[in-house]
Amino acid sequence: MLNFKIISAVFALCSTLVFSQNFKTSVTAKNGNEFPKINTEGKAEFKVHFPNAKSVVLEGGDGMQNVKSTTTKDPDGYWKISTSPLDIGFHYYWFNVDDKRTNDPNTELYFGYGQPTSGIEVSSGEDFFFEKNVKHGQIISDSLYSKITKGKRNIKVYLPPSYGTKRFPVLYLYHGTGEDITGWEKQGYINNILDNLFAEKKAKEMIVVIDYGVALNPQEEKMPDDYPRTVLSSKNIDKILVQELIPYIEKKYKTDSNKAIAGLSRGSYQAMLIGANHPELFSAIGSFSPVIYGGTELQPFKELPIDNLLKSKQKPFLFIGIGTKEDKRFLDYNSIIIDYLQQNRYPYVQYKSAGTYHEWLTWRRCLHEFAQKIFR
């Protein structure tokens, strides 16, 4: 009987160890931190120290909306939150601590939802955005003064591994609402995606200019934060890009004459707006999770001159990408654009990111696909 008890205890201990080993720390955790961690089923565990809190609730962005969680507090003031399975991808999240939004002190912070925000990465099994043993490009910070907005504009510039040996085409790239120029670098892993593609000879080396997605002069900044303000800002970006940014980039960096433009969410609208206004400038337009601003049911393209593409001689390559789990409004925008292109027999590529939301795994995948199809 004693031997049976010993064997049972050993079995229970081994089972516990196997289960605990099933959890791995998220890549978003700060060095040395165990939490947040995720198991192979996608279930996550968080552990945070809020000793004086009366309530701690897990909240988050698109990919966290349907997640259920249980919360317990130990005598030392540590709160442990366990969740139902999370979907794949990078998810913004935070804690509601006594009705105050609070970041997880265990993770790195990423600029999203208009402020530094915690993030968790649930593996999809892909490695195209991992750092590998290949030649690396570099991302540098730069800026220019804009007469249009009467102020300095910060940009990021990715230079490919072979930069300095010849001239390169340029992709102008935009982020989404509530994010900034750090998004494509930090959450988007653009340097790893492009480094790996170039090493595999799947894409042509290019310079990428990550421009800031808001452009308002001091007076315009006082406007209500609504669709008209976004449309005005996007039209200003059009002017800045053509009149100021492109000349600045072509003077300072070793570029050739080939240009493409792309963006995600709000940036997708900006890329389509600018690309449609100047089809002679851009050989390709990438719309990741497309959005249409300023339209009506009868005139969906009232503030998006997409018909210019139909009249253009060059016919820029058009790429439309969408996550299959995105909200209905984004799926509707995608359908409106695709239907229009089909009705007018304009060539395009539709890419669908399986199992992803209006989040960074969708946009990483879109960039990965788009980069392989341009400048060929």
mmCIF file of C-alpha atoms in Angstrom:
data_model
loop_
_atom_site.group_PDB
_atom_site.id
_atom_site.type_symbol
_atom_site.label_atom_id
_atom_site.label_comp_id
_atom_site.label_asym_id
_atom_site.label_seq_id
_atom_site.Cartn_x
_atom_site.Cartn_y
_atom_site.Cartn_z
ATOM 1 C CA MET A 1 0.000 0.000 0.000
ATOM 2 C CA LEU A 2 2.862 2.320 0.888
ATOM 3 C CA ASN A 3 4.571 1.599 -2.425
ATOM 4 C CA PHE A 4 1.323 2.382 -4.260
ATOM 5 C CA LYS A 5 1.086 5.743 -2.506
ATOM 6 C CA ILE A 6 4.697 6.552 -3.365
ATOM 7 C CA ILE A 7 4.144 5.614 -7.009
ATOM 8 C CA SER A 8 0.957 7.707 -7.127
ATOM 9 C CA ALA A 9 2.753 10.689 -5.630
ATOM 10 C CA VAL A 10 5.602 10.395 -8.118
ATOM 11 C CA PHE A 11 3.118 10.098 -10.992
ATOM 12 C CA ALA A 12 1.256 13.181 -9.807
ATOM 13 C CA LEU A 13 4.504 15.127 -9.509
ATOM 14 C CA CYS A 14 5.599 14.092 -12.991
ATOM 15 C CA SER A 15 2.200 15.041 -14.409
ATOM 16 C CA THR A 16 2.498 18.458 -12.785
ATOM 17 C CA LEU A 17 5.990 18.949 -14.213
ATOM 18 C CA VAL A 18 4.864 17.904 -17.685
ATOM 19 C CA PHE A 19 1.919 20.303 -17.500
ATOM 20 C CA SER A 20 4.087 23.183 -16.299
ATOM 21 C CA GLN A 21 6.583 22.515 -19.058
ATOM 22 C CA ASN A 22 3.693 22.778 -21.487
ATOM 23 C CA PHE A 23 3.653 26.536 -20.866
ATOM 24 C CA LYS A 24 6.221 28.775 -22.545
ATOM 25 C CA THR A 25 6.929 32.413 -21.806
ATOM 26 C CA SER A 26 5.667 34.805 -24.475
ATOM 27 C CA VAL A 27 8.346 36.417 -26.628
ATOM 28 C CA THR A 28 6.891 39.770 -25.566
ATOM 29 C CA ALA A 29 7.913 39.275 -21.923
ATOM 30 C CA LYS A 30 10.790 41.331 -20.562
ATOM 31 C CA ASN A 31 14.041 39.441 -20.062
ATOM 32 C CA GLY A 32 13.984 37.414 -16.865
ATOM 33 C CA ASN A 33 10.192 37.379 -16.502
ATOM 34 C CA GLU A 34 8.234 34.128 -16.535
ATOM 35 C CA PHE A 35 4.858 35.642 -17.345
ATOM 36 C CA PRO A 36 2.849 35.980 -19.493
ATOM 37 C CA LYS A 37 3.100 32.418 -20.718
ATOM 38 C CA ILE A 38 1.108 30.263 -23.120
ATOM 39 C CA ASN A 39 0.604 26.532 -23.544
ATOM 40 C CA THR A 40 0.229 24.508 -26.718
ATOM 41 C CA GLU A 41 -3.553 24.956 -26.632
ATOM 42 C CA GLY A 42 -3.172 28.742 -26.658
ATOM 43 C CA LYS A 43 -4.254 29.179 -23.053
ATOM 44 C CA ALA A 44 -2.421 32.039 -21.350
ATOM 45 C CA GLU A 45 -1.432 32.744 -17.775
ATOM 46 C CA PHE A 46 -0.623 36.155 -16.312
ATOM 47 C CA LYS A 47 0.741 36.944 -12.858
ATOM 48 C CA VAL A 48 0.857 40.533 -11.642
ATOM 49 C CA HIS A 49 1.484 42.169 -8.287
ATOM 50 C CA PHE A 50 -1.257 44.636 -7.374
ATOM 51 C CA PRO A 51 -1.419 44.157 -3.584
ATOM 52 C CA ASN A 52 -3.859 46.994 -2.914
ATOM 53 C CA ALA A 53 -6.221 46.283 -5.782
ATOM 54 C CA LYS A 54 -9.768 45.124 -5.173
ATOM 55 C CA SER A 55 -10.404 44.078 -8.773
ATOM 56 C CA VAL A 56 -8.136 43.055 -11.671
ATOM 57 C CA VAL A 57 -9.739 42.225 -15.029
ATOM 58 C CA LEU A 58 -7.953 41.219 -18.237
ATOM 59 C CA GLU A 59 -8.939 43.332 -21.266
ATOM 60 C CA GLY A 60 -7.531 43.755 -24.751
ATOM 61 C CA GLY A 61 -7.801 44.431 -28.467
ATOM 62 C CA ASP A 62 -9.477 42.631 -31.350
ATOM 63 C CA GLY A 63 -8.003 39.197 -30.761
ATOM 64 C CA MET A 64 -8.859 39.271 -27.040
ATOM 65 C CA GLN A 65 -12.539 40.164 -27.340
ATOM 66 C CA ASN A 66 -13.879 36.615 -26.987
ATOM 67 C CA VAL A 67 -11.344 35.408 -24.434
ATOM 68 C CA LYS A 68 -12.701 34.205 -21.098
ATOM 69 C CA SER A 69 -10.563 34.391 -17.965
ATOM 70 C CA THR A 70 -10.529 33.447 -14.301
ATOM 71 C CA THR A 71 -8.745 35.512 -11.660
ATOM 72 C CA THR A 72 -7.407 34.628 -8.216
ATOM 73 C CA LYS A 73 -5.434 36.632 -5.657
ATOM 74 C CA ASP A 74 -2.964 35.154 -3.170
ATOM 75 C CA PRO A 75 -2.174 36.506 0.318
ATOM 76 C CA ASP A 76 0.976 38.244 -0.979
ATOM 77 C CA GLY A 77 -1.002 40.447 -3.385
ATOM 78 C CA TYR A 78 -0.245 38.536 -6.592
ATOM 79 C CA TRP A 79 -3.089 38.166 -9.046
ATOM 80 C CA LYS A 80 -3.087 35.140 -11.350
ATOM 81 C CA ILE A 81 -5.225 35.266 -14.479
ATOM 82 C CA SER A 82 -5.832 32.143 -16.578
ATOM 83 C CA THR A 83 -7.576 32.293 -19.951
ATOM 84 C CA SER A 84 -9.457 30.187 -22.442
ATOM 85 C CA PRO A 85 -7.462 29.463 -25.644
ATOM 86 C CA LEU A 86 -6.289 32.576 -27.504
ATOM 87 C CA ASP A 87 -6.159 32.724 -31.290
ATOM 88 C CA ILE A 88 -2.832 32.965 -33.055
ATOM 89 C CA GLY A 89 -1.096 36.295 -33.477
ATOM 90 C CA PHE A 90 0.073 39.371 -31.625
ATOM 91 C CA HIS A 91 -2.592 40.776 -29.294
ATOM 92 C CA TYR A 92 -2.635 44.074 -27.421
ATOM 93 C CA TYR A 93 -3.891 43.713 -23.847
ATOM 94 C CA TRP A 94 -4.026 45.466 -20.487
ATOM 95 C CA PHE A 95 -5.581 45.093 -17.043
ATOM 96 C CA ASN A 96 -8.514 46.995 -15.635
ATOM 97 C CA VAL A 97 -7.279 47.578 -12.087
ATOM 98 C CA ASP A 98 -10.037 49.126 -9.983
ATOM 99 C CA ASP A 99 -11.442 50.806 -13.129
ATOM 100 C CA LYS A 100 -8.047 52.107 -14.243
ATOM 101 C CA ARG A 101 -6.364 50.851 -17.414
ATOM 102 C CA THR A 102 -2.980 49.452 -16.376
ATOM 103 C CA ASN A 103 -0.247 47.760 -18.434
ATOM 104 C CA ASP A 104 1.369 44.472 -17.500
ATOM 105 C CA PRO A 105 4.743 45.265 -15.860
ATOM 106 C CA ASN A 106 6.072 41.920 -17.121
ATOM 107 C CA THR A 107 5.990 42.753 -20.835
ATOM 108 C CA GLU A 108 7.597 45.067 -23.300
ATOM 109 C CA LEU A 109 5.362 47.949 -24.333
ATOM 110 C CA TYR A 110 4.167 48.568 -27.875
ATOM 111 C CA PHE A 111 2.554 51.758 -29.137
ATOM 112 C CA GLY A 112 -1.064 50.865 -29.832
ATOM 113 C CA TYR A 113 -4.489 52.311 -29.105
ATOM 114 C CA GLY A 114 -2.851 55.714 -28.833
ATOM 115 C CA GLN A 115 -0.476 54.827 -25.986
ATOM 116 C CA PRO A 116 2.184 52.335 -24.855
ATOM 117 C CA THR A 117 0.383 49.009 -24.456
ATOM 118 C CA SER A 118 1.256 45.463 -23.383
ATOM 119 C CA GLY A 119 1.347 42.695 -25.950
ATOM 120 C CA ILE A 120 1.290 38.909 -26.068
ATOM 121 C CA GLU A 121 2.324 36.687 -28.977
ATOM 122 C CA VAL A 122 0.530 33.374 -29.598
ATOM 123 C CA SER A 123 2.618 31.301 -31.982
ATOM 124 C CA SER A 124 1.182 30.377 -35.363
ATOM 125 C CA GLY A 125 4.050 28.005 -36.065
ATOM 126 C CA GLU A 126 5.455 30.329 -38.725
ATOM 127 C CA ASP A 127 9.007 31.638 -38.688
ATOM 128 C CA PHE A 128 9.048 34.065 -41.621
ATOM 129 C CA PHE A 129 9.260 37.006 -39.188
ATOM 130 C CA PHE A 130 11.886 35.467 -36.882
ATOM 131 C CA GLU A 131 15.462 36.724 -36.856
ATOM 132 C CA LYS A 132 17.617 34.208 -38.728
ATOM 133 C CA ASN A 133 21.265 33.729 -39.567
ATOM 134 C CA VAL A 134 21.148 35.824 -42.732
ATOM 135 C CA LYS A 135 22.539 39.144 -43.859
ATOM 136 C CA HIS A 136 20.718 41.956 -42.107
ATOM 137 C CA GLY A 137 19.546 45.339 -43.277
ATOM 138 C CA GLN A 138 19.200 48.213 -40.856
ATOM 139 C CA ILE A 139 16.461 50.565 -39.737
ATOM 140 C CA ILE A 140 17.470 54.148 -39.102
ATOM 141 C CA SER A 141 15.519 57.067 -37.701
ATOM 142 C CA ASP A 142 15.272 60.196 -39.833
ATOM 143 C CA SER A 143 13.139 63.330 -40.050
ATOM 144 C CA LEU A 144 12.282 66.250 -42.276
ATOM 145 C CA TYR A 145 10.562 69.583 -41.852
ATOM 146 C CA SER A 146 7.184 69.908 -43.575
ATOM 147 C CA LYS A 147 5.973 73.274 -44.804
ATOM 148 C CA ILE A 148 2.521 71.736 -45.190
ATOM 149 C CA THR A 149 2.088 70.879 -41.491
ATOM 150 C CA LYS A 150 4.572 73.501 -40.265
ATOM 151 C CA GLY A 151 6.554 71.041 -38.193
ATOM 152 C CA LYS A 152 9.054 68.168 -38.093
ATOM 153 C CA ARG A 153 7.961 64.748 -39.303
ATOM 154 C CA ASN A 154 9.719 61.646 -38.021
ATOM 155 C CA ILE A 155 10.222 58.668 -40.310
ATOM 156 C CA LYS A 156 11.928 55.260 -40.215
ATOM 157 C CA VAL A 157 14.004 54.038 -43.137
ATOM 158 C CA TYR A 158 14.871 50.388 -43.727
ATOM 159 C CA LEU A 159 18.042 49.930 -45.772
ATOM 160 C CA PRO A 160 18.578 46.450 -47.299
ATOM 161 C CA PRO A 161 21.697 44.326 -46.647
ATOM 162 C CA SER A 162 23.301 45.321 -49.952
ATOM 163 C CA TYR A 163 22.672 49.036 -49.503
ATOM 164 C CA GLY A 164 25.623 51.068 -50.753
ATOM 165 C CA THR A 165 26.379 48.786 -53.688
ATOM 166 C CA LYS A 166 23.731 50.131 -56.060
ATOM 167 C CA ARG A 167 20.431 52.008 -56.200
ATOM 168 C CA PHE A 168 17.205 50.467 -54.921
ATOM 169 C CA PRO A 169 13.445 50.833 -55.417
ATOM 170 C CA VAL A 170 11.457 52.346 -52.541
ATOM 171 C CA LEU A 171 8.342 51.166 -50.751
ATOM 172 C CA TYR A 172 6.492 53.911 -48.846
ATOM 173 C CA LEU A 173 4.663 52.290 -45.943
ATOM 174 C CA TYR A 174 1.969 53.498 -43.511
ATOM 175 C CA HIS A 175 0.730 52.278 -40.124
ATOM 176 C CA GLY A 176 -2.779 52.294 -38.663
ATOM 177 C CA THR A 177 -4.873 54.419 -36.327
ATOM 178 C CA GLY A 178 -3.586 54.610 -32.756
ATOM 179 C CA GLU A 179 -0.107 53.470 -33.785
ATOM 180 C CA ASP A 180 3.034 55.240 -34.935
ATOM 181 C CA ILE A 181 6.169 54.662 -37.011
ATOM 182 C CA THR A 182 7.557 52.167 -34.449
ATOM 183 C CA GLY A 183 4.786 49.652 -35.218
ATOM 184 C CA TRP A 184 6.184 48.163 -38.408
ATOM 185 C CA GLU A 185 9.573 47.796 -36.751
ATOM 186 C CA LYS A 186 8.602 46.483 -33.307
ATOM 187 C CA GLN A 187 5.280 44.642 -33.687
ATOM 188 C CA GLY A 188 5.603 44.104 -37.428
ATOM 189 C CA TYR A 189 9.160 42.701 -37.541
ATOM 190 C CA ILE A 190 9.626 44.295 -40.949
ATOM 191 C CA ASN A 191 13.408 43.981 -40.798
ATOM 192 C CA ASN A 192 13.261 40.212 -40.182
ATOM 193 C CA ILE A 193 10.581 39.665 -42.832
ATOM 194 C CA LEU A 194 12.556 41.483 -45.521
ATOM 195 C CA ASP A 195 15.983 40.169 -44.481
ATOM 196 C CA ASN A 196 14.686 36.602 -44.742
ATOM 197 C CA LEU A 197 12.940 37.167 -48.078
ATOM 198 C CA PHE A 198 16.055 38.713 -49.590
ATOM 199 C CA ALA A 199 18.263 35.894 -48.293
ATOM 200 C CA GLU A 200 15.888 33.351 -49.853
ATOM 201 C CA LYS A 201 15.863 35.295 -53.146
ATOM 202 C CA LYS A 202 12.073 35.531 -52.926
ATOM 203 C CA ALA A 203 11.926 39.328 -53.159
ATOM 204 C CA LYS A 204 13.953 42.081 -54.759
ATOM 205 C CA GLU A 205 15.929 44.181 -52.283
ATOM 206 C CA MET A 206 14.297 47.510 -51.554
ATOM 207 C CA ILE A 207 14.402 50.552 -49.319
ATOM 208 C CA VAL A 208 11.321 51.011 -47.140
ATOM 209 C CA VAL A 209 10.261 54.409 -45.810
ATOM 210 C CA ILE A 210 7.855 54.214 -42.883
ATOM 211 C CA ASP A 211 6.007 57.524 -42.777
ATOM 212 C CA TYR A 212 3.881 58.899 -39.948
ATOM 213 C CA GLY A 213 0.159 58.454 -40.617
ATOM 214 C CA VAL A 214 -1.085 61.822 -39.328
ATOM 215 C CA ALA A 215 -0.467 65.152 -41.060
ATOM 216 C CA LEU A 216 -2.229 68.219 -39.649
ATOM 217 C CA ASN A 217 -1.077 71.780 -39.168
ATOM 218 C CA PRO A 218 -1.611 73.389 -35.733
ATOM 219 C CA GLN A 219 -4.989 74.816 -36.740
ATOM 220 C CA GLU A 220 -6.243 71.546 -38.244
ATOM 221 C CA GLU A 221 -5.281 69.625 -35.113
ATOM 222 C CA LYS A 222 -8.093 71.460 -33.294
ATOM 223 C CA MET A 223 -10.700 69.749 -35.481
ATOM 224 C CA PRO A 224 -12.879 66.965 -33.985
ATOM 225 C CA ASP A 225 -11.236 63.560 -34.311
ATOM 226 C CA ASP A 226 -13.617 62.146 -36.918
ATOM 227 C CA TYR A 227 -13.703 60.903 -40.520
ATOM 228 C CA PRO A 228 -13.446 64.383 -42.140
ATOM 229 C CA ARG A 229 -10.316 65.035 -40.068
ATOM 230 C CA THR A 230 -8.846 61.699 -41.162
ATOM 231 C CA VAL A 231 -9.594 62.425 -44.819
ATOM 232 C CA LEU A 232 -8.008 65.878 -44.543
ATOM 233 C CA SER A 233 -4.952 64.412 -42.815
ATOM 234 C CA SER A 234 -4.635 61.790 -45.551
ATOM 235 C CA LYS A 235 -4.847 64.424 -48.289
ATOM 236 C CA ASN A 236 -2.083 66.337 -46.505
ATOM 237 C CA ILE A 237 0.018 63.170 -46.447
ATOM 238 C CA ASP A 238 -0.493 62.927 -50.195
ATOM 239 C CA LYS A 239 0.927 66.424 -50.621
ATOM 240 C CA ILE A 240 3.780 65.796 -48.199
ATOM 241 C CA LEU A 241 4.757 62.541 -49.872
ATOM 242 C CA VAL A 242 4.809 63.907 -53.404
ATOM 243 C CA GLN A 243 6.122 67.411 -52.729
ATOM 244 C CA GLU A 244 8.454 66.839 -49.771
ATOM 245 C CA LEU A 245 9.144 63.258 -48.707
ATOM 246 C CA ILE A 246 9.907 61.633 -52.058
ATOM 247 C CA PRO A 247 12.285 64.463 -53.089
ATOM 248 C CA TYR A 248 13.956 64.230 -49.663
ATOM 249 C CA ILE A 249 14.421 60.451 -49.875
ATOM 250 C CA GLU A 250 15.642 60.518 -53.472
ATOM 251 C CA LYS A 251 18.195 63.189 -52.669
ATOM 252 C CA LYS A 252 19.551 61.574 -49.500
ATOM 253 C CA TYR A 253 19.397 57.833 -50.256
ATOM 254 C CA LYS A 254 20.538 55.670 -53.153
ATOM 255 C CA THR A 255 17.200 55.125 -54.883
ATOM 256 C CA ASP A 256 16.180 54.228 -58.396
ATOM 257 C CA SER A 257 13.006 55.427 -60.123
ATOM 258 C CA ASN A 258 10.733 52.582 -58.967
ATOM 259 C CA LYS A 259 8.253 53.235 -56.152
ATOM 260 C CA ALA A 260 5.435 51.358 -54.434
ATOM 261 C CA ILE A 261 3.086 52.343 -51.627
ATOM 262 C CA ALA A 262 1.235 50.310 -48.991
ATOM 263 C CA GLY A 263 -0.388 50.581 -45.600
ATOM 264 C CA LEU A 264 -2.531 48.832 -43.026
ATOM 265 C CA SER A 265 -6.035 49.814 -41.871
ATOM 266 C CA ARG A 266 -6.129 53.640 -41.984
ATOM 267 C CA GLY A 267 -2.801 53.384 -43.802
ATOM 268 C CA SER A 268 -4.476 51.208 -46.423
ATOM 269 C CA TYR A 269 -6.827 54.088 -47.222
ATOM 270 C CA GLN A 270 -3.864 56.457 -47.413
ATOM 271 C CA ALA A 271 -1.981 54.108 -49.739
ATOM 272 C CA MET A 272 -5.005 53.704 -52.019
ATOM 273 C CA LEU A 273 -5.749 57.449 -51.984
ATOM 274 C CA ILE A 274 -2.187 58.434 -52.868
ATOM 275 C CA GLY A 275 -1.709 55.566 -55.314
ATOM 276 C CA ALA A 276 -4.946 56.383 -57.120
ATOM 277 C CA ASN A 277 -4.083 60.089 -57.247
ATOM 278 C CA HIS A 278 -0.652 59.349 -58.725
ATOM 279 C CA PRO A 279 -0.793 56.059 -60.645
ATOM 280 C CA GLU A 280 2.138 57.243 -62.753
ATOM 281 C CA LEU A 281 4.372 57.355 -59.665
ATOM 282 C CA PHE A 282 3.737 53.934 -58.140
ATOM 283 C CA SER A 283 4.093 50.537 -59.775
ATOM 284 C CA ALA A 284 2.235 48.811 -56.927
ATOM 285 C CA ILE A 285 -0.335 49.611 -54.225
ATOM 286 C CA GLY A 286 -0.805 47.447 -51.136
ATOM 287 C CA SER A 287 -3.988 47.693 -49.062
ATOM 288 C CA PHE A 288 -3.746 45.593 -45.889
ATOM 289 C CA SER A 289 -7.106 45.338 -44.056
ATOM 290 C CA PRO A 290 -8.708 47.958 -46.326
ATOM 291 C CA VAL A 291 -10.675 50.889 -44.938
ATOM 292 C CA ILE A 292 -12.743 53.434 -46.848
ATOM 293 C CA TYR A 293 -13.288 56.871 -45.301
ATOM 294 C CA GLY A 294 -15.821 59.509 -46.267
ATOM 295 C CA GLY A 295 -17.971 57.282 -48.428
ATOM 296 C CA THR A 296 -21.747 56.766 -48.521
ATOM 297 C CA GLU A 297 -23.850 53.763 -49.450
ATOM 298 C CA LEU A 298 -24.443 55.218 -52.898
ATOM 299 C CA GLN A 299 -20.959 56.698 -53.242
ATOM 300 C CA PRO A 300 -18.544 54.462 -51.310
ATOM 301 C CA PHE A 301 -15.569 56.018 -53.121
ATOM 302 C CA LYS A 302 -16.606 59.629 -52.622
ATOM 303 C CA GLU A 303 -13.252 60.395 -50.946
ATOM 304 C CA LEU A 304 -11.227 57.721 -52.724
ATOM 305 C CA PRO A 305 -10.586 58.372 -56.440
ATOM 306 C CA ILE A 306 -10.130 54.709 -57.271
ATOM 307 C CA ASP A 307 -11.555 55.321 -60.752
ATOM 308 C CA ASN A 308 -8.270 57.043 -61.605
ATOM 309 C CA LEU A 309 -6.694 53.585 -61.690
ATOM 310 C CA LEU A 310 -9.094 52.538 -64.418
ATOM 311 C CA LYS A 311 -8.018 55.480 -66.591
ATOM 312 C CA SER A 312 -4.285 55.126 -65.959
ATOM 313 C CA LYS A 313 -1.949 53.798 -68.611
ATOM 314 C CA GLN A 314 0.457 52.115 -66.194
ATOM 315 C CA LYS A 315 -2.199 50.170 -64.233
ATOM 316 C CA PRO A 316 -0.356 49.808 -60.882
ATOM 317 C CA PHE A 317 -0.351 46.301 -59.404
ATOM 318 C CA LEU A 318 -3.046 46.196 -56.706
ATOM 319 C CA PHE A 319 -2.833 43.908 -53.652
ATOM 320 C CA ILE A 320 -5.741 43.613 -51.190
ATOM 321 C CA GLY A 321 -5.150 41.649 -47.970
ATOM 322 C CA ILE A 322 -7.580 40.787 -45.170
ATOM 323 C CA GLY A 323 -7.686 38.572 -42.063
ATOM 324 C CA THR A 324 -10.481 36.009 -42.140
ATOM 325 C CA LYS A 325 -11.496 36.831 -38.536
ATOM 326 C CA GLU A 326 -11.604 40.609 -38.921
ATOM 327 C CA ASP A 327 -14.710 42.541 -37.878
ATOM 328 C CA LYS A 328 -17.592 42.674 -40.346
ATOM 329 C CA ARG A 329 -16.936 46.312 -41.271
ATOM 330 C CA PHE A 330 -13.442 45.479 -42.551
ATOM 331 C CA LEU A 331 -14.716 42.432 -44.423
ATOM 332 C CA ASP A 332 -17.394 44.693 -45.954
ATOM 333 C CA TYR A 333 -14.789 47.274 -47.029
ATOM 334 C CA ASN A 334 -12.790 44.462 -48.594
ATOM 335 C CA SER A 335 -15.856 43.210 -50.507
ATOM 336 C CA ILE A 336 -16.773 46.691 -51.760
ATOM 337 C CA ILE A 337 -13.308 47.182 -53.227
ATOM 338 C CA ILE A 338 -13.057 43.679 -54.691
ATOM 339 C CA ASP A 339 -16.524 43.920 -56.259
ATOM 340 C CA TYR A 340 -15.635 47.258 -57.846
ATOM 341 C CA LEU A 341 -12.375 45.904 -59.272
ATOM 342 C CA GLN A 342 -14.103 42.822 -60.656
ATOM 343 C CA GLN A 343 -16.925 44.836 -62.215
ATOM 344 C CA ASN A 344 -14.384 47.071 -63.930
ATOM 345 C CA ARG A 345 -12.003 44.244 -64.790
ATOM 346 C CA TYR A 346 -9.070 45.825 -63.027
ATOM 347 C CA PRO A 347 -6.324 43.280 -62.234
ATOM 348 C CA TYR A 348 -5.666 42.669 -58.556
ATOM 349 C CA VAL A 349 -4.523 40.035 -56.056
ATOM 350 C CA GLN A 350 -6.721 39.135 -53.081
ATOM 351 C CA TYR A 351 -4.876 37.640 -50.119
ATOM 352 C CA LYS A 352 -6.687 36.162 -47.110
ATOM 353 C CA SER A 353 -4.822 35.608 -43.860
ATOM 354 C CA ALA A 354 -6.350 32.505 -42.294
ATOM 355 C CA GLY A 355 -7.470 32.729 -38.686
ATOM 356 C CA THR A 356 -6.290 36.264 -37.949
ATOM 357 C CA TYR A 357 -7.903 39.477 -36.762
ATOM 358 C CA HIS A 358 -7.346 43.190 -37.433
ATOM 359 C CA GLU A 359 -3.918 42.701 -35.894
ATOM 360 C CA TRP A 360 -0.241 42.407 -36.632
ATOM 361 C CA LEU A 361 -0.040 38.790 -37.796
ATOM 362 C CA THR A 362 -2.445 39.691 -40.597
ATOM 363 C CA TRP A 363 -0.261 42.628 -41.595
ATOM 364 C CA ARG A 364 3.032 40.748 -41.297
ATOM 365 C CA ARG A 365 1.629 38.105 -43.620
ATOM 366 C CA CYS A 366 0.347 40.768 -46.021
ATOM 367 C CA LEU A 367 3.749 42.442 -46.185
ATOM 368 C CA HIS A 368 5.428 39.071 -46.660
ATOM 369 C CA GLU A 369 3.177 38.307 -49.656
ATOM 370 C CA PHE A 370 3.196 41.827 -51.102
ATOM 371 C CA ALA A 371 6.990 42.225 -50.975
ATOM 372 C CA GLN A 372 7.423 39.128 -53.130
ATOM 373 C CA LYS A 373 5.251 40.542 -55.899
ATOM 374 C CA ILE A 374 6.617 44.066 -56.366
ATOM 375 C CA PHE A 375 9.545 45.569 -58.278
ATOM 376 C CA ARG A 376 9.775 42.478 -60.491
#
